[in-house]
CSV table of C-alpha atoms in Angstrom, one decimal:
chain,number,residue,atom,x,y,z
A,1,MET,CA,11.2,-14.5,12.2
A,2,LYS,CA,7.5,-13.9,12.5
A,3,SER,CA,5.0,-15.2,9.9
A,4,ALA,CA,4.5,-12.9,7.0
A,5,PHE,CA,1.6,-10.5,6.6
A,6,ASP,CA,-0.8,-12.0,4.1
A,7,GLU,CA,-2.0,-9.4,1.5
A,8,MET,CA,-5.1,-11.4,0.6
A,9,HIS,CA,-6.2,-13.1,3.9
A,10,THR,CA,-6.6,-12.0,7.5
A,11,ALA,CA,-5.2,-14.0,10.4
A,12,GLU,CA,-8.6,-15.7,10.6
A,13,ARG,CA,-8.2,-16.7,6.9
A,14,GLN,CA,-11.0,-14.3,5.8
A,15,VAL,CA,-10.5,-12.7,2.4
A,16,ARG,CA,-9.6,-9.0,2.7
A,17,GLU,CA,-12.1,-6.6,1.2
A,18,GLN,CA,-10.0,-5.5,-1.7
A,19,TYR,CA,-9.6,-9.1,-2.9
A,20,GLN,CA,-13.1,-10.4,-2.4
A,21,VAL,CA,-14.4,-9.9,-6.0
A,22,TYR,CA,-11.2,-11.3,-7.4
A,23,GLN,CA,-11.3,-14.3,-5.1
A,24,GLY,CA,-14.9,-15.1,-6.2
A,25,TRP,CA,-13.7,-15.0,-9.8
A,26,LEU,CA,-10.6,-17.1,-9.1
A,27,GLU,CA,-12.6,-19.9,-7.5
A,28,GLN,CA,-14.5,-20.3,-10.8
A,29,GLN,CA,-11.3,-20.7,-12.9
A,30,PRO,CA,-10.2,-24.3,-13.7
A,31,PRO,CA,-6.5,-24.9,-12.9
A,32,GLU,CA,-5.9,-26.0,-16.5
A,33,LEU,CA,-7.2,-22.7,-17.8
A,34,MET,CA,-4.8,-20.7,-15.5
A,35,GLN,CA,-2.0,-22.9,-16.6
A,36,ALA,CA,-2.8,-22.2,-20.3
A,37,ARG,CA,-3.0,-18.5,-19.6
A,38,ARG,CA,0.4,-18.6,-18.0
A,39,GLY,CA,1.8,-20.4,-21.1
A,40,GLU,CA,0.2,-17.8,-23.3
A,41,ALA,CA,1.7,-14.9,-21.4
A,42,GLU,CA,5.2,-16.5,-21.6
A,43,MET,CA,4.8,-17.0,-25.3
A,44,ILE,CA,3.8,-13.4,-25.9
A,45,PHE,CA,6.5,-11.9,-23.7
A,46,ARG,CA,9.1,-14.0,-25.5
A,47,ARG,CA,7.8,-13.0,-28.9
A,48,VAL,CA,7.8,-9.3,-28.0
A,49,GLY,CA,11.3,-9.6,-26.5
A,50,ILE,CA,10.6,-8.7,-22.9
A,51,THR,CA,13.8,-10.1,-21.5
A,52,PHE,CA,16.4,-9.4,-18.9
A,53,ALA,CA,20.1,-10.1,-19.3
A,54,VAL,CA,21.6,-12.0,-16.4
A,55,TYR,CA,25.3,-11.2,-16.3
A,56,GLY,CA,27.5,-14.2,-16.1
A,57,ALA,CA,24.6,-16.6,-16.5
A,58,LYS,CA,24.6,-19.3,-19.2
A,59,ASP,CA,21.9,-21.6,-20.5
A,60,GLU,CA,22.3,-25.4,-20.3
A,61,ASP,CA,23.8,-25.4,-23.7
A,62,GLY,CA,26.4,-22.8,-22.6
A,63,SER,CA,24.9,-20.0,-24.8
A,64,GLY,CA,22.9,-16.9,-24.1
A,65,THR,CA,22.1,-14.8,-21.0
A,66,GLU,CA,18.7,-13.6,-22.0
A,67,ARG,CA,15.9,-14.7,-19.6
A,68,LEU,CA,12.3,-13.9,-19.3
A,69,ILE,CA,11.3,-12.3,-16.1
A,70,PRO,CA,8.6,-14.7,-14.8
A,71,PHE,CA,5.1,-13.1,-14.8
A,72,ASP,CA,2.6,-14.1,-12.2
A,73,LEU,CA,-1.1,-14.2,-13.1
A,74,ILE,CA,-2.4,-13.2,-9.6
A,75,PRO,CA,-2.3,-9.4,-9.1
A,76,ARG,CA,-1.3,-7.6,-6.0
A,77,VAL,CA,-4.2,-5.4,-4.9
A,78,ILE,CA,-3.9,-2.2,-2.9
A,79,PRO,CA,-6.9,-0.3,-1.5
A,80,GLN,CA,-7.3,3.3,-2.4
A,81,ALA,CA,-6.9,4.5,1.2
A,82,GLU,CA,-3.5,2.8,1.6
A,83,TRP,CA,-2.3,4.2,-1.7
A,84,VAL,CA,-3.2,7.8,-0.9
A,85,VAL,CA,-1.0,7.7,2.2
A,86,MET,CA,1.8,5.9,0.3
A,87,GLU,CA,1.7,8.4,-2.5
A,88,ALA,CA,1.9,11.4,-0.1
A,89,GLY,CA,4.9,9.7,1.6
A,90,LEU,CA,6.6,9.1,-1.7
A,91,ALA,CA,6.2,12.7,-2.8
A,92,GLN,CA,7.5,13.9,0.6
A,93,ARG,CA,10.6,11.6,0.5
A,94,VAL,CA,11.6,12.3,-3.1
A,95,THR,CA,11.2,16.1,-2.5
A,96,ALA,CA,13.5,15.9,0.5
A,97,LEU,CA,16.1,13.8,-1.4
A,98,ASN,CA,16.2,16.3,-4.2
A,99,ARG,CA,16.7,19.1,-1.6
A,100,PHE,CA,19.5,17.1,-0.1
A,101,ILE,CA,21.3,16.5,-3.4
A,102,HIS,CA,21.0,20.3,-4.2
A,103,ASP,CA,22.4,21.1,-0.8
A,104,VAL,CA,25.3,18.7,-1.1
A,105,TYR,CA,26.5,20.4,-4.3
A,106,HIS,CA,25.8,23.9,-3.0
A,107,GLY,CA,25.7,25.2,0.6
A,108,GLN,CA,26.1,21.9,2.4
A,109,GLU,CA,23.9,23.2,5.2
A,110,ILE,CA,22.9,19.7,6.4
A,111,LEU,CA,26.6,18.8,6.7
A,112,LYS,CA,27.4,22.0,8.6
A,113,ALA,CA,24.5,21.2,10.9
A,114,GLY,CA,26.1,17.8,11.7
A,115,ILE,CA,22.9,15.9,10.7
A,116,VAL,CA,24.7,13.9,8.0
A,117,PRO,CA,28.4,13.3,8.6
A,118,ALA,CA,30.4,15.3,6.1
A,119,GLU,CA,32.9,12.5,5.4
A,120,GLN,CA,30.0,10.1,4.7
A,121,VAL,CA,29.2,12.4,1.7
A,122,LEU,CA,32.4,14.0,0.6
A,123,GLN,CA,34.4,10.8,0.7
A,124,ASN,CA,31.6,8.7,-0.9
A,125,ALA,CA,32.2,7.0,-4.2
A,126,GLN,CA,29.0,8.5,-5.5
A,127,PHE,CA,29.9,12.1,-4.7
A,128,ARG,CA,30.8,14.1,-7.9
A,129,ALA,CA,33.0,17.1,-7.1
A,130,GLU,CA,32.4,18.2,-10.7
A,131,MET,CA,28.8,19.1,-9.8
A,132,MET,CA,29.7,21.6,-7.1
A,133,GLY,CA,28.0,24.9,-7.8
A,134,VAL,CA,26.2,23.5,-10.9
A,135,ASN,CA,22.6,24.7,-11.1
A,136,VAL,CA,20.0,22.3,-12.6
A,137,PRO,CA,16.5,23.2,-13.8
A,138,GLY,CA,14.1,23.5,-10.9
A,139,GLY,CA,16.7,22.3,-8.5
A,140,VAL,CA,15.6,18.7,-9.3
A,141,TYR,CA,18.3,16.1,-9.7
A,142,SER,CA,16.2,12.9,-9.6
A,143,HIS,CA,13.4,13.3,-12.1
A,144,ILE,CA,12.7,9.6,-12.1
A,145,SER,CA,12.9,7.8,-8.8
A,146,GLY,CA,12.1,4.2,-8.0
A,147,ILE,CA,11.4,3.7,-4.3
A,148,ASP,CA,11.4,0.2,-3.0
A,149,ILE,CA,8.7,-0.5,-0.4
A,150,VAL,CA,7.9,-3.5,1.7
A,151,ARG,CA,5.2,-4.4,4.1
A,152,ALA,CA,6.3,-6.2,7.2
A,153,GLU,CA,5.5,-6.6,10.9
A,154,ASN,CA,5.3,-3.3,12.7
A,155,LEU,CA,8.8,-3.0,14.1
A,156,GLU,CA,7.9,-0.1,16.4
A,157,ASN,CA,4.9,-1.9,17.9
A,158,SER,CA,5.3,-5.6,17.3
A,159,ALA,CA,3.1,-6.6,20.2
A,160,ASN,CA,-0.1,-5.6,18.4
A,161,GLY,CA,0.5,-8.0,15.5
A,162,SER,CA,0.0,-5.2,12.9
A,163,ALA,CA,2.0,-4.7,9.7
A,164,LYS,CA,3.1,-1.4,8.0
A,165,TYR,CA,4.8,-0.2,4.9
A,166,TYR,CA,8.5,0.6,5.1
A,167,VAL,CA,10.9,2.1,2.6
A,168,LEU,CA,13.7,-0.4,2.0
A,169,GLU,CA,15.7,1.5,-0.6
A,170,ASP,CA,15.8,4.6,-2.7
A,171,ASN,CA,16.8,4.2,-6.4
A,172,LEU,CA,17.6,7.6,-7.8
A,173,ARG,CA,20.3,7.1,-10.5
A,174,VAL,CA,18.8,5.0,-13.3
A,175,PRO,CA,15.9,3.1,-11.7
A,176,SER,CA,14.7,0.3,-14.0
A,177,GLY,CA,11.6,-1.9,-14.3
A,178,VAL,CA,8.8,0.5,-15.3
A,179,SER,CA,8.4,-1.2,-18.7
A,180,TYR,CA,7.5,-4.4,-16.8
A,181,MET,CA,4.9,-2.5,-14.9
A,182,LEU,CA,3.3,-1.4,-18.1
A,183,GLU,CA,3.6,-4.7,-19.9
A,184,ASN,CA,2.2,-6.6,-17.0
A,185,ARG,CA,-0.9,-4.4,-17.1
A,186,LYS,CA,-1.3,-4.9,-20.8
A,187,MET,CA,-0.9,-8.7,-20.4
A,188,MET,CA,-3.6,-8.9,-17.6
A,189,MET,CA,-6.0,-6.9,-19.7
A,190,ARG,CA,-5.4,-9.2,-22.6
A,191,LEU,CA,-5.7,-12.4,-20.7
A,192,PHE,CA,-8.5,-11.5,-18.3
A,193,PRO,CA,-10.6,-8.6,-19.7
A,194,GLU,CA,-13.6,-9.6,-17.6
A,195,LEU,CA,-11.6,-8.8,-14.4
A,196,PHE,CA,-11.3,-5.1,-15.4
A,197,ALA,CA,-15.0,-4.9,-15.9
A,198,MET,CA,-15.5,-6.2,-12.4
A,199,HIS,CA,-13.1,-3.7,-10.7
A,200,ARG,CA,-12.3,0.0,-10.9
A,201,ILE,CA,-8.5,-0.2,-11.3
A,202,ALA,CA,-6.5,3.0,-11.5
A,203,PRO,CA,-4.7,3.1,-14.9
A,204,VAL,CA,-1.0,3.2,-15.5
A,205,ALA,CA,-0.8,3.3,-19.3
A,206,HIS,CA,-0.3,7.1,-19.2
A,207,TYR,CA,3.1,6.8,-17.6
A,208,PRO,CA,5.1,7.4,-20.8
A,209,ASP,CA,3.1,10.6,-21.3
A,210,LEU,CA,3.9,11.8,-17.8
A,211,LEU,CA,7.5,10.8,-18.3
A,212,LEU,CA,7.8,12.9,-21.5
A,213,GLU,CA,6.0,15.8,-19.8
A,214,THR,CA,8.4,15.7,-16.9
A,215,LEU,CA,11.5,15.5,-19.3
A,216,CYS,CA,10.2,18.5,-21.3
A,217,ALA,CA,9.5,20.5,-18.2
A,218,VAL,CA,13.2,20.3,-17.1
A,219,ALA,CA,14.6,21.4,-20.5
A,220,PRO,CA,17.2,24.2,-20.4
A,221,ALA,CA,15.9,27.7,-20.0
A,222,GLY,CA,14.5,29.3,-23.1
A,223,VAL,CA,13.8,26.0,-24.9
A,224,SER,CA,10.1,25.9,-25.7
A,225,GLU,CA,9.9,22.7,-27.8
A,226,PRO,CA,12.8,20.5,-26.5
A,227,THR,CA,14.3,17.6,-28.3
A,228,VAL,CA,14.4,14.6,-25.9
A,229,VAL,CA,16.4,11.4,-26.5
A,230,VAL,CA,17.0,8.2,-24.5
A,231,LEU,CA,20.6,7.4,-24.1
A,232,THR,CA,21.3,3.6,-23.9
A,233,PRO,CA,24.6,1.7,-23.3
A,234,GLY,CA,23.4,-0.6,-26.1
A,235,MET,CA,21.8,-3.9,-26.8
A,236,TYR,CA,23.9,-5.9,-24.4
A,237,ASN,CA,22.7,-3.9,-21.4
A,238,SER,CA,20.4,-5.9,-19.1
A,239,ALA,CA,17.6,-3.3,-19.4
A,240,TYR,CA,17.9,-2.7,-23.2
A,241,PHE,CA,14.3,-3.8,-23.8
A,242,GLU,CA,13.2,-1.1,-21.4
A,243,HIS,CA,15.3,1.6,-23.1
A,244,THR,CA,13.8,0.8,-26.5
A,245,PHE,CA,10.3,0.4,-25.1
A,246,LEU,CA,10.3,3.8,-23.4
A,247,ALA,CA,11.8,5.6,-26.4
A,248,GLN,CA,9.1,4.1,-28.6
A,249,GLN,CA,6.3,4.9,-26.2
A,250,MET,CA,7.4,8.5,-25.8
A,251,GLY,CA,8.0,8.9,-29.6
A,252,VAL,CA,11.6,10.0,-29.1
A,253,ALA,CA,15.0,8.9,-30.5
A,254,LEU,CA,16.9,6.1,-28.9
A,255,VAL,CA,20.6,6.9,-29.1
A,256,GLU,CA,24.0,5.5,-28.1
A,257,GLY,CA,27.1,7.6,-27.3
A,258,GLN,CA,28.4,7.3,-30.8
A,259,ASP,CA,25.3,9.1,-32.1
A,260,LEU,CA,26.0,12.2,-30.1
A,261,PHE,CA,28.7,15.0,-30.5
A,262,VAL,CA,29.4,18.4,-29.0
A,263,LYS,CA,29.8,21.5,-31.1
A,264,ASP,CA,29.9,25.2,-30.1
A,265,GLY,CA,28.6,24.5,-26.6
A,266,PHE,CA,25.6,22.3,-27.5
A,267,VAL,CA,24.9,18.6,-27.9
A,268,TYR,CA,23.8,17.2,-31.3
A,269,MET,CA,22.7,13.8,-32.6
A,270,ARG,CA,23.5,12.5,-36.0
A,271,THR,CA,20.4,11.9,-38.1
A,272,THR,CA,19.8,11.0,-41.8
A,273,GLN,CA,18.8,14.6,-42.2
A,274,GLY,CA,21.9,16.0,-40.6
A,275,PRO,CA,22.8,17.1,-37.1
A,276,GLN,CA,19.9,17.9,-34.7
A,277,ARG,CA,20.3,19.7,-31.5
A,278,VAL,CA,19.4,17.7,-28.3
A,279,ASP,CA,18.0,19.5,-25.2
A,280,VAL,CA,17.2,16.7,-22.8
A,281,ILE,CA,18.9,13.3,-22.4
A,282,TYR,CA,17.1,10.6,-20.4
A,283,ARG,CA,20.3,8.7,-19.8
A,284,ARG,CA,20.4,5.0,-18.8
A,285,VAL,CA,24.1,5.2,-18.6
A,286,ASP,CA,26.0,5.5,-15.2
A,287,ASP,CA,27.9,8.7,-14.4
A,288,ASP,CA,31.3,7.1,-14.9
A,289,PHE,CA,30.6,6.4,-18.6
A,290,LEU,CA,28.9,9.7,-19.6
A,291,ASP,CA,32.0,11.7,-20.6
A,292,PRO,CA,35.4,10.1,-21.3
A,293,GLY,CA,37.0,13.5,-21.0
A,294,VAL,CA,35.9,13.8,-17.3
A,295,PHE,CA,35.2,10.4,-15.9
A,296,ARG,CA,36.4,7.1,-17.3
A,297,ALA,CA,38.7,7.8,-20.3
A,298,ASP,CA,38.1,4.3,-21.7
A,299,SER,CA,34.3,4.8,-22.0
A,300,THR,CA,32.7,4.5,-25.4
A,301,LEU,CA,29.2,4.7,-24.0
A,302,GLY,CA,29.0,8.5,-23.5
A,303,CYS,CA,29.9,11.7,-25.4
A,304,ALA,CA,33.1,13.7,-25.0
A,305,GLY,CA,32.5,17.2,-23.9
A,306,LEU,CA,29.0,16.5,-22.5
A,307,LEU,CA,29.8,17.6,-19.0
A,308,ASP,CA,30.9,21.1,-20.2
A,309,VAL,CA,27.6,21.6,-22.0
A,310,TYR,CA,25.8,20.3,-19.0
A,311,ARG,CA,27.5,22.7,-16.6
A,312,ALA,CA,26.9,25.6,-19.0
A,313,GLY,CA,23.1,24.8,-18.8
A,314,ASN,CA,22.7,23.9,-22.4
A,315,ILE,CA,21.6,20.3,-21.9
A,316,THR,CA,19.6,18.6,-19.2
A,317,LEU,CA,20.6,15.1,-18.0
A,318,SER,CA,17.9,13.0,-16.4
A,319,ASN,CA,18.7,11.9,-13.8
A,320,ALA,CA,21.4,14.5,-12.9
A,321,VAL,CA,25.1,13.6,-12.6
A,322,GLY,CA,25.9,13.0,-8.9
A,323,THR,CA,22.4,11.9,-8.0
A,324,GLY,CA,23.8,8.6,-6.6
A,325,ILE,CA,25.0,10.3,-3.5
A,326,ALA,CA,21.4,10.1,-2.2
A,327,ASP,CA,20.6,6.5,-3.0
A,328,ASP,CA,23.8,5.1,-1.5
A,329,LYS,CA,22.8,2.7,1.3
A,330,SER,CA,25.1,4.4,3.8
A,331,ILE,CA,23.0,7.7,3.3
A,332,TYR,CA,19.7,5.9,3.6
A,333,PRO,CA,19.6,5.9,7.4
A,334,TYR,CA,19.6,9.8,7.4
A,335,VAL,CA,16.6,10.3,5.1
A,336,PRO,CA,14.1,10.7,7.9
A,337,LYS,CA,16.3,13.5,9.4
A,338,MET,CA,16.5,15.1,5.9
A,339,ILE,CA,12.7,15.2,5.7
A,340,GLU,CA,12.6,17.1,9.0
A,341,PHE,CA,15.5,19.3,8.2
A,342,TYR,CA,14.4,20.5,4.7
A,343,LEU,CA,10.6,20.2,5.0
A,344,GLY,CA,9.9,20.6,8.7
A,345,GLU,CA,7.7,17.5,8.6
A,346,LYS,CA,7.6,14.1,10.2
A,347,PRO,CA,8.2,11.3,7.7
A,348,ILE,CA,5.0,9.7,6.4
A,349,LEU,CA,6.8,6.5,5.4
A,350,SER,CA,9.2,4.9,7.8
A,351,ASN,CA,12.7,3.6,7.2
A,352,VAL,CA,13.7,0.1,8.2
A,353,PRO,CA,15.9,0.3,11.3
A,354,THR,CA,19.5,0.2,10.1
A,355,TRP,CA,22.9,-0.4,11.7
A,356,VAL,CA,25.7,1.5,10.1
A,357,CYS,CA,28.9,-0.6,10.4
A,358,ARG,CA,31.2,2.4,10.2
A,359,GLU,CA,29.9,3.2,13.7
A,360,LYS,CA,31.8,1.2,16.4
A,361,ASP,CA,28.8,0.2,18.5
A,362,ASP,CA,26.7,-0.7,15.4
A,363,LEU,CA,29.6,-2.8,14.0
A,364,ALA,CA,29.8,-4.7,17.3
A,365,TYR,CA,26.1,-5.4,17.3
A,366,VAL,CA,26.1,-6.6,13.7
A,367,LEU,CA,29.1,-8.9,14.2
A,368,ALA,CA,27.4,-10.4,17.2
A,369,HIS,CA,24.0,-10.8,15.6
A,370,MET,CA,24.9,-11.5,11.9
A,371,HIS,CA,23.0,-14.8,12.0
A,372,GLU,CA,19.7,-12.9,12.3
A,373,LEU,CA,20.3,-9.8,10.2
A,374,VAL,CA,20.5,-8.9,6.5
A,375,VAL,CA,23.9,-7.3,5.8
A,376,LYS,CA,24.3,-5.3,2.6
A,377,GLU,CA,27.1,-3.6,0.7
A,378,VAL,CA,26.4,0.2,0.6
A,379,HIS,CA,27.0,0.2,-3.2
A,380,GLY,CA,25.5,-3.2,-3.9
A,381,ALA,CA,22.5,-3.8,-6.1
A,382,GLY,CA,20.4,-6.5,-7.7
A,383,GLY,CA,20.6,-8.7,-4.6
A,384,TYR,CA,24.4,-9.1,-4.8
A,385,GLY,CA,27.0,-8.4,-2.1
A,386,MET,CA,24.6,-9.2,0.7
A,387,LEU,CA,24.1,-11.8,3.4
A,388,VAL,CA,20.7,-13.0,4.6
A,389,GLY,CA,21.7,-14.3,8.1
A,390,PRO,CA,18.9,-16.7,8.8
A,391,ALA,CA,19.4,-18.4,5.4
A,392,ALA,CA,23.2,-18.5,5.6
A,393,THR,CA,25.5,-21.4,6.8
A,394,GLN,CA,27.9,-21.0,9.7
A,395,ALA,CA,30.8,-21.0,7.2
A,396,GLU,CA,29.1,-18.2,5.1
A,397,ILE,CA,28.5,-16.1,8.2
A,398,LYS,CA,32.1,-16.6,9.3
A,399,ALA,CA,33.5,-15.6,5.9
A,400,PHE,CA,31.1,-12.5,5.7
A,401,LYS,CA,32.2,-11.4,9.2
A,402,ALA,CA,35.8,-11.3,8.0
A,403,VAL,CA,34.8,-9.2,5.0
A,404,VAL,CA,32.8,-6.7,7.1
A,405,LYS,CA,35.6,-6.4,9.6
A,406,ALA,CA,38.1,-5.6,6.9
A,407,ASN,CA,36.0,-2.8,5.5
A,408,PRO,CA,33.1,-1.9,7.9
A,409,THR,CA,32.4,1.5,6.2
A,410,ASN,CA,31.2,-0.5,3.1
A,411,TYR,CA,28.3,-2.3,5.0
A,412,ILE,CA,25.0,-1.7,6.7
A,413,ALA,CA,22.7,-4.2,8.4
A,414,GLN,CA,18.9,-4.4,8.9
A,415,PRO,CA,16.5,-6.8,10.6
A,416,THR,CA,15.5,-9.8,8.5
A,417,LEU,CA,12.0,-8.6,7.6
A,418,SER,CA,9.3,-11.1,6.9
A,419,LEU,CA,8.1,-9.4,3.7
A,420,SER,CA,4.4,-9.6,3.2
A,421,SER,CA,3.2,-12.5,1.0
A,422,CYS,CA,0.7,-12.7,-1.8
A,423,PRO,CA,-0.9,-15.7,-3.4
A,424,THR,CA,1.2,-16.7,-6.5
A,425,PHE,CA,0.6,-19.2,-9.2
A,426,VAL,CA,3.5,-21.6,-9.0
A,427,GLU,CA,4.1,-25.1,-10.4
A,428,SER,CA,2.4,-26.7,-7.4
A,429,GLY,CA,-0.6,-24.5,-7.7
A,430,ILE,CA,-1.5,-21.3,-5.7
A,431,ALA,CA,0.9,-20.6,-2.8
A,432,PRO,CA,2.1,-17.6,-0.8
A,433,ARG,CA,5.3,-15.9,-2.0
A,434,HIS,CA,7.1,-12.8,-0.6
A,435,ILE,CA,6.7,-9.5,-2.5
A,436,ASP,CA,7.9,-5.9,-2.5
A,437,LEU,CA,6.8,-2.9,-4.5
A,438,ARG,CA,8.6,-0.3,-6.6
A,439,PRO,CA,6.5,2.8,-7.3
A,440,TYR,CA,7.9,5.3,-9.9
A,441,VAL,CA,8.0,8.9,-8.8
A,442,LEU,CA,8.3,11.7,-11.5
A,443,SER,CA,9.6,15.1,-10.3
A,444,SER,CA,9.9,18.3,-12.5
A,445,GLY,CA,10.2,21.0,-9.8
A,446,LYS,CA,6.6,22.0,-10.5
A,447,HIS,CA,4.9,18.6,-9.9
A,448,VAL,CA,5.6,15.3,-8.2
A,449,GLN,CA,3.6,12.6,-9.9
A,450,THR,CA,3.2,8.9,-9.4
A,451,VAL,CA,1.1,6.5,-11.4
A,452,PRO,CA,-1.0,4.4,-9.1
A,453,GLY,CA,0.8,1.2,-8.0
A,454,GLY,CA,4.2,0.3,-9.5
A,455,LEU,CA,6.1,-2.9,-10.1
A,456,THR,CA,5.4,-5.7,-7.6
A,457,ARG,CA,8.3,-8.1,-7.5
A,458,VAL,CA,7.9,-11.6,-6.2
A,459,ALA,CA,10.3,-14.1,-4.8
A,460,LEU,CA,9.2,-17.3,-6.6
A,461,LYS,CA,11.3,-19.7,-4.6
A,462,GLU,CA,9.4,-20.9,-1.5
A,463,GLY,CA,10.6,-19.1,1.6
A,464,SER,CA,12.9,-16.8,-0.3
A,465,LEU,CA,13.0,-13.1,0.6
A,466,VAL,CA,15.1,-12.1,-2.5
A,467,VAL,CA,12.8,-10.6,-5.2
A,468,ASN,CA,15.4,-9.3,-7.6
A,469,SER,CA,15.0,-10.4,-11.2
A,470,SER,CA,18.7,-11.2,-11.4
A,471,GLN,CA,18.2,-13.6,-8.5
A,472,GLY,CA,15.2,-15.5,-10.1
A,473,GLY,CA,12.4,-13.2,-8.9
A,474,GLY,CA,9.2,-12.6,-10.9
A,475,THR,CA,6.7,-9.8,-11.3
A,476,LYS,CA,3.0,-9.1,-10.8
A,477,ASP,CA,0.5,-6.6,-12.0
A,478,THR,CA,-0.3,-4.1,-9.2
A,479,TRP,CA,-3.8,-2.9,-8.9
A,480,VAL,CA,-4.8,0.3,-7.0
A,481,LEU,CA,-8.5,0.1,-6.5
A,482,GLU,CA,-10.4,3.4,-7.1
A,483,ASP,CA,-13.3,4.0,-4.7
């Protein structure tokens, strides 16, 4: 695996232009001051309750699963020119993905054209037959998308030593993490206000306003002043902090399934003043748990009768039911073709080359080269259900080969990318650590909007390529510099 692209330094160890002012400031900071600032950030995050539940994890005393997501003091800086291209690529990609979902549940033209295999869609666990023929406002299914982007060596032209941005994954169901993006910015402004006077950094604080604007824009037809709520599975969900945070920031009610009921073809929430009609539900609950009368009968997280109201057009669910068909890892390889099919354009952002194990030749290649690939479950998330070949033992590879052989349709594989690195403040001082980026894209059918930057996740363990919070990763503030 090649050495990682360094976000801050050139190959000649010169500081890149976007980091030069910051580097000059950093050189003036005593290490003990930075250490104190890191302790202050941890104290504030703990006091505010910015935690992430790690399922199955226990503290040393055997209690609790709540963990702070480590926050790094050194920002990731993106020049304006790079962001402009990335933003255009994100809008293009999310637009095509929304067209694809609409097509899947209506004419299925892309399946008829043979561009995406029909069985890959219609037999997919994320396909929801209940959505066939259902029209949603503006034809938009994924109103909030989190697109994971990495920078790595240029796979198309590795000889020239350059690096480029790739889309690693599309998160279109209930993408999380935006609260950390917002809180990281607040923390940096609190700890280092002088830095913001020295740079022109594009703001992100208006994200909740854009989110509410997007949700209101997709309200059912004829509703001029919609009532919006955030539906949470409850306080034991790993992202519960984010649910409460976004509801509070938007000034809307946070509800659980037991707070909602259906009557006369509409959804209502129980309030101290009596029932109130609900028009838009920003749901942080998976499809399977939304309506016990249609999906899982044992679910207590949703609202019975919700899907009937939805199909009648009297409630908007954000994101739409069935959106997961487009963020399944087995569908990911076809996104560049979707962009050409629906938009008549070449993709601005590239996919990572991907082997689909359901294909005989691809499977043979993956089994022969598993020691150098990353192999992923198509429905996996959070860094689980995957094998990083170069970091695995022979025994682990042998066991994983058996699993893939037993169910090849459940796996894809990709090259082991050397994700770009960014200086990170760790116990031993400042050292490079691998990072990715999750920008958040808002779509209403009228606009596609993205706040500049997103959530930068960092693999804090030396050499690790796994940035997920559930696997011990941390986060950084992401600065897009304005010209």
